Structures are given as C-alpha cells and as structure tokens.
Amino acid sequence: MDTRTHFRACPLCEAICGLEMRVEDGALRAIRGDLADPFSRGHVCPKGNAILDLEADPDRVRRPLRRRGRDFEEIGWDEALAEAGERLAAVQAAHGADALAVYVGNPNVHHFGHIAYLPALLRALRTRNVFSASSVDQWPHQVVARAMYGHQFLLPIPDLDRTQWILVLGANPVASNGSLMTAPGVARRLEDLAARGRLVVVDPRRTETAAIASEHLPIRPGADALFLVALMQELLALGAPRLAHWDGRLRGLDTALEALRAFDTAPLEARSGIPRATVARLARELHAAPSAVVYGRMGLSTQAFGTLCQWLIQLLNLLSGNLDAEGGALPNDAVIPITGPGTSRGQRDRWRSRVRGLPEFAGELPVAALAEEILTTGPGQVRGLLTCAGNPVLSVPGGRALDAAIAGLDSYVAVDIYVNETTRHAHLILPPASPLTQWHYDLIFNAFAVRRVARLNAPLSAQGADERADWQILDGLGAAHARASGREWRAQPDPRRMIAAGLERGGSGLTLADLEAAPHGIDLGPLRPNLRERLETEDGCIDCAPDFILDDLARLAADARATEPAGALRLIGRRHVRSNNSWMHNAPRLVKGKPRHHLHMHADDLAARGIADGARVRMRSAAGAIEVEVRADPDLAPGVACLPHGFGHDRPGTRLSRARAVAGASYNDLADPMALDVPSGNAALNGLAVWIEPAHD
Ligand SMILES: Nc1nc2c(c(=O)[nH]1)N[C@H]1C(S)=C(S)[C@@H](COP(=O)(O)OP(=O)(O)OC[C@H]3O[C@@H](n4cnc5c(=O)[nH]c(N)nc54)[C@H](O)[C@@H]3O)O[C@H]1N2
Ligand SMILES: Nc1nc2c(c(=O)[nH]1)N[C@H]1C(S)=C(S)[C@@H](COP(=O)(O)OP(=O)(O)OC[C@H]3O[C@@H](n4cnc5c(=O)[nH]c(N)nc54)[C@H](O)[C@@H]3O)O[C@H]1N2
Ligand code: SF4
Ligand SMILES: [Mo]
C-alpha cells in the first residue's frame, strides 16, 4: 500500500488549525492535528475530522446541475458556465444592472480561490445589490474600525497569550473556536490565561467558555452597551486616562467622554441584571491590570446596539492604555496585507437600498433587506440572483419570506457544493472541486491571528479533468457574463501567482519559496504595536467620536428605560462544537448522538407556561412562528430562551439525506428583518422578544 501524509490548514473555521492528513493509495483515510504546526500545535476539533465525511458525502454536488422541472440534470462545464453567464446578463439587459443581486456566504473567506477572485467578478457585474453574511455577523466591527481607524480591517485583536486580564462579552470561543481572534486551541489558551490572570465572561448563558472563566456575569440580552457605558464611567472615575502613546493622534476624545459621562446609567441594574458595584470592581481590575483587553463578538455584534458596543470596546481599550499595546488589543501586521494601498477601506452610504433606504457599507447592502428587494415591484426590483457559498434562507432574518422570494426569481445561479434550503431553487448549480485539490493561503485569518503567522497550503491531490476549481468557476463566470453582455474580461492569474503578488506587496521579504519550504507554517512572533503607524483616517488621527455612532446614544437611552413586553422571553443563539452554521449537518461524524437543535429554557419559565421538559412548543415573534422541542437548561437565566441557528432542514427538494434526520427549525424564521443595529445596518438577531406556549397537535 502506498501511504503518505499531507499537511494543510483546516478550511472550516477561523482557527485555521494545521491538519495532518493520511493518504492511502490516493484516498484520504485519516486526519489528526499537525503537531509540527507552530501555531496550532496539534489541535483539531470534531469538524476537522469531518472533512473525511465532506470528501466522501454521496449528497455532495460534483458536476454542474441544471434545473429540469422539479429536479436537476447534470451537464458539462462549458455549457454550464456559458448558460450561467447568459442568464445573469439577460436579467440585467432586460431590467437594468441592479436587477441582479449577489449573496456571498461565509465559506468564501475560508478559500483563497473564492475570496481573492470575487472582487473582479463583482466589479464586472456592476450591481449595487451586493449582500453577504457580513451583515448578519461582523459589520459593527468593520464599521467602527473604518470610522475610528480609517480602514474596515484595522481590527485590534486580543493579545490572548500575553494578557493578564480579559473581559469577554457575547462570545463563546470554547464552542466556536474563536472569532476575529484566530487562536487555534483557544480553550487551552483561555485556561492558561485564567490561571495566570483573570478571564471574565459576560453572557446570558453559562456557556462552555463561562464554565472555565474566573467569573461569569449573566447579563440580560441586549444590555451590553449600557453595561459598557457604565464601565467607562467607572474607569474614568479612577483618574486620568493613559494616552501617552497617542499624543496628538486623537480626535474628538473630549466630545466622546462628555457624552459618555452625561449618559444616564441609572437603569443599569434593572436593565442588565448586573449590579453597579460589580461594574465598579471590574473597572478597578481593568485599571490595575498590567495588561488587559476587552473583547466582544457575535452576541454583541448581532444585537440592536452592535456598533455602540464595538465603539465602546475600542474606547475602553484605548483609555485603559491597552490599545496597540502588548497584552492588549493590537492589529496584526500580516505578511499579506489586507489594509493599505489597493484595498477597500470601507466607504459608507454611497448609495441606499431601494425599498427601505438603508445605507451601503463597503460596497454592500444589509442582507436583511434582500427579500424586500426581490418582493417589492417597481423599477430596480431584483429579478436574478447569484449566490456563492451561502445559504441565506437559513442564515438571514425573515428566512421564510426570502425562501419564497428566491423561488419566484427569473434566474438564480448558485456556486455551491450542496442542494440545500437555498440552492434547491437554483436554475444552475456550479460546484467547485474539493479545496484539498487547490493552493490556499488564509488572507483574512492570518491577518486576524493572535500571533504573526503565515502558512501556504499545497494541494493534497490533483484536480480531476472533469472538475473546475473555485477560482476557475468565478473567473469563468466573469468571462461568460462579459461575453453575453458584449464586454471585455481580463482573465485572473492562478492562486500561486496571486499569493506571490500579495507577499511582494506586503514587503516582509518572505517569498512563495520560503512558505513552500515550511509546510507546517511559519511563526513570526507575537503581535507588536503598529496601529499608530497604520491609521488610514484623513488626518492620521483616531476619530473617537464619529457623529453617526454618537447619534445612536439617544436610541440606547430610550431602550434603557423601555419596559419589557408582557410574557415575552428574550431569544439568543447557541453554537456547538459539532456544528457549523447551516451546512455541516449532513456529516455523520457531527450529527451522531443526541440531537442539538433543541430550544433551551429555564425550568421556571417552562413551569410558568405549563410546558414539560422535552415537549414540543410553539414559539412566536413579531416576525414569524416555529415549532420545536424544548429542554430545561440550568445554565440559562430565567427570562432567556436559547436556540441554535442553521436548522430547519425538512424542506422539499434538498439533497441532504442526513440533515433531514436532524431537521429542527430555523431561528431565522423568527428573526425580524426590520430589527437592525441602526448605524451599521447589521441584523439584530439576538435579544429577540418571543412568546412560547405548548404546541397543539
Ligand atoms: N440567527 C442567527 N443567524 C445567523 C447567525 C447566528 O448566530 N444566529 N450567524 C450568522 C453568521 S456569523 C454567519 S457567518 C452566517 C452564515 O451564513 P451563510 O454563509 O449564508 O451560511 P452557511 O451555513 O455558512 O452556508 C455556507 C454555504 O456554503 C456552501 N459551501 C461550503 N463549502 C463550500 C465551498 O468550498 N465552495 C462553495 N462554493 N460553497 C461551499 C454550503 O453548501 C452552504 O450552502 O449565518 C448568520 N446567521
Ligand atoms: N462549532 C461552531 N463553530 C463556529 C461556528 C459554528 O456555527 N459552529 N460558526 C463560525 C462563525 S461563522 C462565527 S461568526 C463564529 C462566532 O463565534 P462567537 O462569537 O464565539 O459565537 P457564539 O458561540 O455564537 O457566541 C455568541 C455568544 O453570545 C451570547 N449572547 C447572545 N446574546 C447576547 C447579548 O445580548 N449579550 C451578551 N453579552 N452575550 C450574548 C450567546 O449566549 C453566545 O454564547 O463562530 C465560528 N465557529
Ligand atoms: S477548530 Fe476550526 S480550524 Fe481547527 S480543526 Fe476545528 S474547524 Fe478546523
Ligand atoms: Mo460568521
């Protein structure tokens, strides 16, 4: 038997763990963590192993599919690409450029052949109706980075391995493996941190991360901005801020601090459930720690005050002397830069969505507006769709309406590897070859990592003659669309050449050959201060008081005084280490064992409604209703309900034989597309008011 090992970074989450893959007689047989990867040091999670399932999945689409009635037929690549280009061009010729919408999903960012090739295609399509998973995820981070530091990707990352004190809000890295903080084996890193210093977790649920923390504060959903304003007030009360590093480089600080000092935080305890004295003690700890960092993620970004939360976090890190400081929060100066010349800094409000008038950010509109852009008639109505690695029917608020809207489109082309809840409506599905057959460099996650690292990933095996790589499909689509619309298309270079050009632009001195000689990756050391030199604002200063963010304080003040709707619970999400958004429930390794799609509630809330543990309940919000099984959960505070997103796999016409068995219901059939974090337009998914009662058969 011919046996060999291959080393590659895992493409399934932000942790980018090095994997060791055993290949026997040309077939992938086993996966384990790559002990020689200096960053991940052998870490692997159940999803990494489930690559075996993905590679072997009989449901996976491997040839282009064309709709035929209610089913699909396989067709050849040349025909598929030509027809896809014609369909997209025809919609635009008949109804204008904006009649074509594009939705770009999460896995794009995990494949060089997607992320590096999308910009050229999007430019060629010339539509203003571009949407992505970013506006149900991290837009507040990008909007704040752009407003304060001048570039959407100048994101300070927690210096996790060196900090002495960390306040984690609305993130559960032990389950999610960390986000906007690439840190493979993050649980061990957090345990080490808690042992040498303090790890404080603010989360309505006692999560897996809270369980290893020094302290857990169960907050009421959506109360974080108020909590952070109070924390800032307490920090300011401890004395002058530590700003020597920023001499002459801060604009608007007095304006910001004046607004925050004047803000009425009297409702803090009633609204958040956290006593003022606790906040004052945390401020003293933050002030006294030799190094410290405040970090907030999904639970903060996808709530009604996502932008205020992220702005307050930046200011807390700044004023406690921890911004751009070792052990604090520092941007990663990656060897392939994603900021600086030639990159998109992230403009705001150059155009607005047709129906609701929502401002654009970084060339995209909020995806919460996609369904209405399809369903509302009139000039500029969306009539065609291109999705690339996305499942918006399960991922964006108002999923049911979007499902119906997509079903009625004139043309829908999907670049995807499954016939799922969204792509089942496609006229054409174009499936990329396995990522294991491609060259790959993590453009984004090396740049958001807690250390300076670089890793080039070589193909494990050759792409088949009857397969097309992701980058070839995107390039081919661009060419076919240009041909059909009588325009020019400049073919894109292959990934190796793109990666080499990126390295050269970065000027680190590292070459493709250097990376190729280090198949386990290269460690270039810890994060180092560099934000001050990299600020991209017009005047080179940090803007501490962007108008459109300060304006939102009035909305926060109103929320702090609002009364709870009668009988409502507040719904939040949940991630599990064996799940990955909506698309890995077809992997046997991940879905075996007890079901994980249940609604969780506190036993008192069940009793008050006469609901038995394990029963089916009917849950309703202002936007929709679903039915799902419920479980009592002692880790949830009363008044809070908790449901994972990405389920609801029982719709007809999909090819997901395993996922059907764990159908569950979709969180986003309840989530309200009108509920937004106003300054960014990001969806407010968490903190949704829901009413729950026993389901009647
Ligand atoms: N209620 C609620 N909603 C949420 C969230 C939440 O916490 N709660 N989380 C949000 C977040 S953070 C995100 S990122 C979004 C995710 O939203 P989406 O990106 O829309 O959803 P995914 O489930 O990641 O779907 C990924 C799609 O990519 C396909 N795919 C997988 N690998 C490849 C590949 O290599 N190439 C191609 N072309 N396709 C591939 C899969 O088949 C699937 O269709 O969901 C958001 N929605
Ligand atoms: N296993 C697994 N890993 C994943 C994913 C997955 O689906 N499964 N998805 C990947 C993706 S696309 C992303 S973006 C990352 C996300 O990574 P994380 O941000 O770590 O994601 P979550 O686990 O959703 O953590 C959000 C936390 O916020 C809490 N929360 C909800 N509402 C509030 C609130 O109002 N205030 C506070 N303080 N907390 C609140 C929730 O209880 C939850 O514990 O995970 C990635 N990794
Ligand atoms: S933690 Fe993330 S990168 Fe590491 S093996 Fe699991 S899914 Fe892959
Ligand atoms: Mo995400």
CSV table of N, CA, C and O in Angstrom, one decimal, residues 262-302:
chain,number,residue,atom,x,y,z
A,262,ALA,N,-22.2,62.0,30.6
A,262,ALA,CA,-23.5,62.6,30.8
A,262,ALA,C,-24.6,61.5,30.7
A,262,ALA,O,-25.8,61.8,31.0
A,263,PHE,N,-24.2,60.4,30.1
A,263,PHE,CA,-25.3,59.3,29.9
A,263,PHE,C,-25.8,58.8,31.2
A,263,PHE,O,-25.1,58.5,32.1
A,264,ASP,N,-27.2,58.7,31.2
A,264,ASP,CA,-27.8,58.2,32.4
A,264,ASP,C,-27.8,56.7,32.5
A,264,ASP,O,-28.5,56.0,31.8
A,265,THR,N,-26.9,56.2,33.4
A,265,THR,CA,-26.8,54.7,33.5
A,265,THR,C,-27.6,54.2,34.8
A,265,THR,O,-27.3,53.1,35.2
A,266,ALA,N,-28.4,55.1,35.3
A,266,ALA,CA,-29.2,54.6,36.5
A,266,ALA,C,-30.0,53.3,36.2
A,266,ALA,O,-30.1,52.5,37.1
A,267,PRO,N,-30.5,53.1,35.0
A,267,PRO,CA,-31.3,51.9,34.8
A,267,PRO,C,-30.4,50.6,34.7
A,267,PRO,O,-30.9,49.5,34.4
A,268,LEU,N,-29.1,50.8,34.9
A,268,LEU,CA,-28.2,49.6,34.6
A,268,LEU,C,-28.6,48.3,35.3
A,268,LEU,O,-28.8,47.3,34.6
A,269,GLU,N,-28.8,48.3,36.6
A,269,GLU,CA,-29.1,47.0,37.3
A,269,GLU,C,-30.4,46.5,36.8
A,269,GLU,O,-30.5,45.3,36.6
A,270,ALA,N,-31.4,47.3,36.7
A,270,ALA,CA,-32.7,46.8,36.3
A,270,ALA,C,-32.7,46.3,34.9
A,270,ALA,O,-33.3,45.2,34.6
A,271,ARG,N,-32.0,46.9,34.0
A,271,ARG,CA,-32.0,46.5,32.6
A,271,ARG,C,-31.0,45.3,32.3
A,271,ARG,O,-31.3,44.4,31.6
A,272,SER,N,-29.8,45.3,33.0
A,272,SER,CA,-28.8,44.3,32.7
A,272,SER,C,-28.8,43.2,33.7
A,272,SER,O,-28.2,42.1,33.3
A,273,GLY,N,-29.3,43.4,34.9
A,273,GLY,CA,-29.2,42.4,35.9
A,273,GLY,C,-27.8,42.4,36.6
A,273,GLY,O,-27.5,41.6,37.4
A,274,ILE,N,-26.9,43.3,36.2
A,274,ILE,CA,-25.6,43.4,36.8
A,274,ILE,C,-25.5,44.6,37.8
A,274,ILE,O,-25.8,45.7,37.3
A,275,PRO,N,-25.1,44.4,39.0
A,275,PRO,CA,-25.1,45.5,40.0
A,275,PRO,C,-24.0,46.5,39.7
A,275,PRO,O,-22.9,46.1,39.1
A,276,ARG,N,-24.2,47.7,40.0
A,276,ARG,CA,-23.3,48.8,39.8
A,276,ARG,C,-21.9,48.5,40.4
A,276,ARG,O,-20.9,48.8,39.9
A,277,ALA,N,-22.0,47.9,41.6
A,277,ALA,CA,-20.8,47.7,42.4
A,277,ALA,C,-19.9,46.7,41.7
A,277,ALA,O,-18.7,46.8,41.7
A,278,THR,N,-20.5,45.7,40.9
A,278,THR,CA,-19.7,44.8,40.2
A,278,THR,C,-19.0,45.5,39.0
A,278,THR,O,-17.8,45.2,38.7
A,279,VAL,N,-19.7,46.4,38.4
A,279,VAL,CA,-19.1,47.2,37.3
A,279,VAL,C,-17.9,48.0,37.8
A,279,VAL,O,-16.9,48.1,37.2
A,280,ALA,N,-18.1,48.6,39.0
A,280,ALA,CA,-17.1,49.4,39.5
A,280,ALA,C,-15.9,48.6,39.9
A,280,ALA,O,-14.7,49.0,39.6
A,281,ARG,N,-16.1,47.4,40.4
A,281,ARG,CA,-15.0,46.5,40.7
A,281,ARG,C,-14.2,46.1,39.4
A,281,ARG,O,-13.0,46.0,39.3
A,282,LEU,N,-15.0,45.8,38.3
A,282,LEU,CA,-14.4,45.4,37.1
A,282,LEU,C,-13.5,46.5,36.5
A,282,LEU,O,-12.4,46.3,36.0
A,283,ALA,N,-14.0,47.8,36.7
A,283,ALA,CA,-13.2,48.9,36.2
A,283,ALA,C,-11.9,49.0,37.0
A,283,ALA,O,-10.9,49.3,36.4
A,284,ARG,N,-12.0,48.7,38.3
A,284,ARG,CA,-10.7,48.8,39.1
A,284,ARG,C,-9.8,47.7,38.6
A,284,ARG,O,-8.6,47.9,38.5
A,285,GLU,N,-10.3,46.5,38.3
A,285,GLU,CA,-9.5,45.4,37.9
A,285,GLU,C,-8.8,45.8,36.5
A,285,GLU,O,-7.6,45.6,36.3
A,286,LEU,N,-9.6,46.3,35.6
A,286,LEU,CA,-9.1,46.7,34.3
A,286,LEU,C,-8.1,47.8,34.4
A,286,LEU,O,-7.0,47.8,33.7
A,287,HIS,N,-8.3,48.7,35.3
A,287,HIS,CA,-7.3,49.8,35.6
A,287,HIS,C,-6.0,49.3,36.2
A,287,HIS,O,-5.0,49.8,35.8
A,288,ALA,N,-6.1,48.4,37.1
A,288,ALA,CA,-5.0,47.9,37.8
A,288,ALA,C,-4.1,46.8,37.1
A,288,ALA,O,-2.9,46.7,37.3
A,289,ALA,N,-4.8,46.1,36.1
A,289,ALA,CA,-4.1,45.0,35.5
A,289,ALA,C,-2.9,45.5,34.7
A,289,ALA,O,-2.9,46.6,34.0
A,290,PRO,N,-1.7,44.8,34.8
A,290,PRO,CA,-0.5,45.2,34.0
A,290,PRO,C,-0.8,45.2,32.5
A,290,PRO,O,-0.3,46.0,31.7
A,291,SER,N,-1.7,44.3,32.1
A,291,SER,CA,-2.2,44.4,30.7
A,291,SER,C,-3.6,43.8,30.7
A,291,SER,O,-3.9,43.0,31.5
A,292,ALA,N,-4.4,44.3,29.8
A,292,ALA,CA,-5.8,43.9,29.8
A,292,ALA,C,-6.4,44.1,28.5
A,292,ALA,O,-5.9,44.9,27.7
A,293,VAL,N,-7.6,43.5,28.2
A,293,VAL,CA,-8.3,43.7,26.9
A,293,VAL,C,-9.7,43.4,27.1
A,293,VAL,O,-10.1,42.5,27.8
A,294,VAL,N,-10.6,44.2,26.4
A,294,VAL,CA,-12.0,44.0,26.4
A,294,VAL,C,-12.3,43.5,25.0
A,294,VAL,O,-11.8,44.0,24.0
A,295,TYR,N,-13.1,42.4,24.9
A,295,TYR,CA,-13.3,41.7,23.6
A,295,TYR,C,-14.8,41.3,23.5
A,295,TYR,O,-15.3,40.8,24.5
A,296,GLY,N,-15.5,41.7,22.4
A,296,GLY,CA,-16.9,41.3,22.3
A,296,GLY,C,-17.1,40.8,20.9
A,296,GLY,O,-16.6,41.3,19.9
A,297,ARG,N,-17.9,39.8,20.7
A,297,ARG,CA,-18.1,39.2,19.4
A,297,ARG,C,-19.6,39.0,19.1
A,297,ARG,O,-20.4,39.8,19.4
A,298,MET,N,-20.0,37.9,18.5
A,298,MET,CA,-21.4,37.7,17.9
A,298,MET,C,-22.5,38.2,18.8
A,298,MET,O,-23.4,38.9,18.3
A,299,GLY,N,-22.5,37.8,20.0
A,299,GLY,CA,-23.6,38.2,20.9
A,299,GLY,C,-23.7,39.7,21.1
A,299,GLY,O,-24.7,40.3,21.4
A,300,LEU,N,-22.6,40.4,20.8
A,300,LEU,CA,-22.6,41.9,20.8
A,300,LEU,C,-22.9,42.5,19.5
A,300,LEU,O,-23.6,43.5,19.3
A,301,SER,N,-22.3,41.9,18.4
A,301,SER,CA,-22.4,42.5,17.1
A,301,SER,C,-23.8,42.3,16.5
A,301,SER,O,-24.3,43.2,15.9
A,302,THR,N,-24.4,41.1,16.7
A,302,THR,CA,-25.8,40.9,16.1
A,302,THR,C,-26.9,41.1,17.2
A,302,THR,O,-27.7,40.3,17.4
